[in-house]
Amino acid sequence: MLITDPKLLTALRQLEIERRPGVRLASWTSLGIGGTTDLLIVRERRYLPDLLQLLRGQGIRHRLLGGGSNLLVADGELPWVALRLARIEPTVRIEGKSVWVDAAEELGRAITTCAKANLGGLEGLIGVPGTVGGALRMNAGAYGAEIGNLVREIVVYRAVCGRIDTLRAGQVRFEYRRASFTPCDILLGARLELIERPFREVVDRIHVCNFNRRASQPLAERSAGCVFKNPPGSSAGKLIDEIGLKGFRIGGAMVSDRHANFFINRGRATCDDMHRLIEQVRSRVWSAFKIELEEEIVVWVN
Ligand SMILES: Cc1cc2nc3c(=O)[nH]c(=O)nc-3n(C[C@H](O)[C@H](O)[C@H](O)COP(=O)(O)OP(=O)(O)OC[C@H]3O[C@@H](n4cnc5c(N)ncnc54)[C@H](O)[C@@H]3O)c2cc1C
């Protein structure tokens, strides 16, 4: 959606919003798929209530973009604007084992900053692309680590009531690749409780995780990570592999032949290609095993 109303454009400038008109979200997502809209980059978080009120007043919907590494976005002109939090230093503040991380910080950078302060616990998450905000929203996890387990507090802008709240760990339920926020909550940052661990040991653990990831995932290809959640007691990738779907392709979208739960954009995949591939794979897994796969990736098609 392209904002053209001059009054609204002036108001956005007053709120210090950086507007990038008509960006292709394909360039902002790891899958390389996504249509065109205005991208609004929010510097001053205290202006979020005014911004959202302005948009609501004009009937303009929004979506919150982190690093774009878990998203399948529709093609064409999108009927909403994308918001993104600007990265503002300092993004990581360390007080003993307690670490404040800003939602706009890249997760990988936060992990290495903590490592340099002899703090571990997040090593398994190295190689998960995207931002801290996206990781909290998705309760990102890998190699035995899950970010939700380390959260002590989260600061969140609750659009429904228009206020910024600090939630304690017990007030948020973190589950496998989901957390109990409402769709319109905007996470601003979190306080994590990390583990004291010598830098060398943290780095060794990071190397092991990197090695395992490189050995099993198509990291040179465009993907959004695992498409489906693992069903209880099983692995989505294994089920897809067992029915011979590695390399299965619809248009430019293909099941990776390296990891069957990674679907890749071979260059010109459309959202529709990817969507049809997801539905085909889901339906074939159901026919073969009577297991319904649930998407892990977030789909923005309307
Ligand atoms: C190669 C590759 C490997 C991956 N490996 C893993 C893995 O091992 N484990 C794993 O868990 N994931 C993995 N992923 C998926 C993805 O990286 C994670 O889900 C990541 O945490 C998403 O963060 P993001 O900032 O990119 O979020 P986005 O993709 O931008 O957004 C995802 C969701 O979070 C919401 N969101 C983003 N920021 C905020 C915020 N500040 N407040 C509220 N909502 C927000 C968005 O609106 C959207 O609903 C992988 C992806 C790739 C491409």
Short mmCIF file of C-alpha atoms and ligand atoms in Angstrom, two decimals, residues 30 63-71 85 103 107 127-135 137-142 177 185-188 213 217 219 223-226 262 296 298 300, ligand 1:
data_model
loop_
_atom_site.label_atom_id
_atom_site.label_comp_id
_atom_site.label_asym_id
_atom_site.label_seq_id
_atom_site.Cartn_x
_atom_site.Cartn_y
_atom_site.Cartn_z
CA SER A 30 15.13 -14.49 3.24
CA ARG A 63 2.39 -5.80 9.52
CA LEU A 64 5.48 -5.89 11.68
CA LEU A 65 8.63 -6.96 9.91
CA GLY A 66 11.66 -8.24 11.80
CA GLY A 67 14.49 -9.76 9.79
CA GLY A 68 12.00 -11.36 7.37
CA SER A 69 13.54 -14.82 7.85
CA ASN A 70 10.36 -16.69 8.73
CA LEU A 71 7.95 -15.16 6.26
CA LEU A 85 11.86 -1.05 14.42
CA ALA A 103 14.05 -6.24 19.76
CA LEU A 107 19.97 -12.27 17.17
CA GLY A 127 22.75 -19.23 12.78
CA VAL A 128 19.05 -18.47 13.34
CA PRO A 129 18.73 -15.39 11.14
CA GLY A 130 16.56 -12.41 12.03
CA THR A 131 16.03 -10.12 14.97
CA VAL A 132 15.62 -10.61 18.69
CA GLY A 133 11.97 -9.45 18.34
CA GLY A 134 11.26 -12.11 15.72
CA ALA A 135 13.01 -14.75 17.84
CA ARG A 137 7.67 -13.85 18.83
CA MET A 138 8.46 -17.25 17.34
CA ASN A 139 10.18 -18.63 20.45
CA ALA A 140 13.11 -19.51 18.20
CA GLY A 141 14.96 -22.66 19.16
CA ALA A 142 17.69 -24.97 17.95
CA ARG A 177 7.66 -22.04 18.01
CA ASP A 185 1.63 -6.82 20.26
CA ILE A 186 4.91 -5.16 19.30
CA LEU A 187 7.85 -6.50 21.28
CA LEU A 188 10.37 -3.82 22.10
CA ARG A 213 23.84 -26.44 10.64
CA GLN A 217 20.79 -27.18 5.88
CA LEU A 219 22.30 -22.27 3.75
CA SER A 223 14.51 -20.22 2.31
CA ALA A 224 12.57 -19.33 5.44
CA GLY A 225 14.03 -22.16 7.49
CA CYS A 226 11.74 -25.06 8.40
CA PHE A 262 13.38 -26.39 3.87
CA GLU A 296 6.02 -22.99 11.24
CA VAL A 298 4.31 -17.13 8.98
CA TRP A 300 1.16 -13.00 4.92
C1 LIG B 1 18.39 -20.55 7.04
C2 LIG B 1 17.39 -20.42 8.15
C3 LIG B 1 17.53 -21.17 9.30
C4 LIG B 1 16.61 -21.08 10.34
N1 LIG B 1 16.79 -21.83 11.46
C5 LIG B 1 15.91 -21.71 12.48
C6 LIG B 1 16.10 -22.48 13.68
O1 LIG B 1 17.04 -23.25 13.80
N2 LIG B 1 15.21 -22.31 14.69
C7 LIG B 1 14.16 -21.44 14.60
O2 LIG B 1 13.40 -21.31 15.57
N3 LIG B 1 13.96 -20.71 13.48
C8 LIG B 1 14.80 -20.81 12.42
N4 LIG B 1 14.61 -20.08 11.29
C9 LIG B 1 13.40 -19.22 11.16
C10 LIG B 1 13.61 -17.74 11.57
O3 LIG B 1 14.95 -17.35 11.39
C11 LIG B 1 13.19 -17.49 13.02
O4 LIG B 1 11.82 -17.76 13.19
C12 LIG B 1 13.47 -16.04 13.45
O5 LIG B 1 13.42 -15.97 14.85
C13 LIG B 1 12.50 -15.03 12.85
O6 LIG B 1 12.98 -13.72 13.18
P1 LIG B 1 12.76 -12.50 12.20
O7 LIG B 1 13.25 -11.26 12.88
O8 LIG B 1 13.35 -12.77 10.86
O9 LIG B 1 11.18 -12.45 12.11
P2 LIG B 1 10.27 -12.20 10.83
O10 LIG B 1 10.44 -13.33 9.89
O11 LIG B 1 10.47 -10.83 10.30
O12 LIG B 1 8.82 -12.26 11.50
C14 LIG B 1 8.32 -13.46 12.04
C15 LIG B 1 7.10 -13.13 12.91
O13 LIG B 1 7.53 -12.38 14.04
C16 LIG B 1 6.83 -11.13 14.09
N5 LIG B 1 7.75 -10.14 14.64
C17 LIG B 1 8.99 -9.80 14.21
N6 LIG B 1 9.51 -8.85 15.03
C18 LIG B 1 8.58 -8.60 15.97
C19 LIG B 1 8.49 -7.71 17.08
N7 LIG B 1 9.49 -6.87 17.42
N8 LIG B 1 7.35 -7.71 17.81
C20 LIG B 1 6.31 -8.54 17.49
N9 LIG B 1 6.33 -9.39 16.48
C21 LIG B 1 7.45 -9.41 15.71
C22 LIG B 1 6.42 -10.84 12.66
O14 LIG B 1 5.33 -9.95 12.60
C23 LIG B 1 6.07 -12.24 12.19
O15 LIG B 1 4.79 -12.59 12.65
C24 LIG B 1 15.51 -20.17 10.22
C25 LIG B 1 15.38 -19.41 9.05
C26 LIG B 1 16.30 -19.53 8.03
C27 LIG B 1 16.13 -18.68 6.79
#
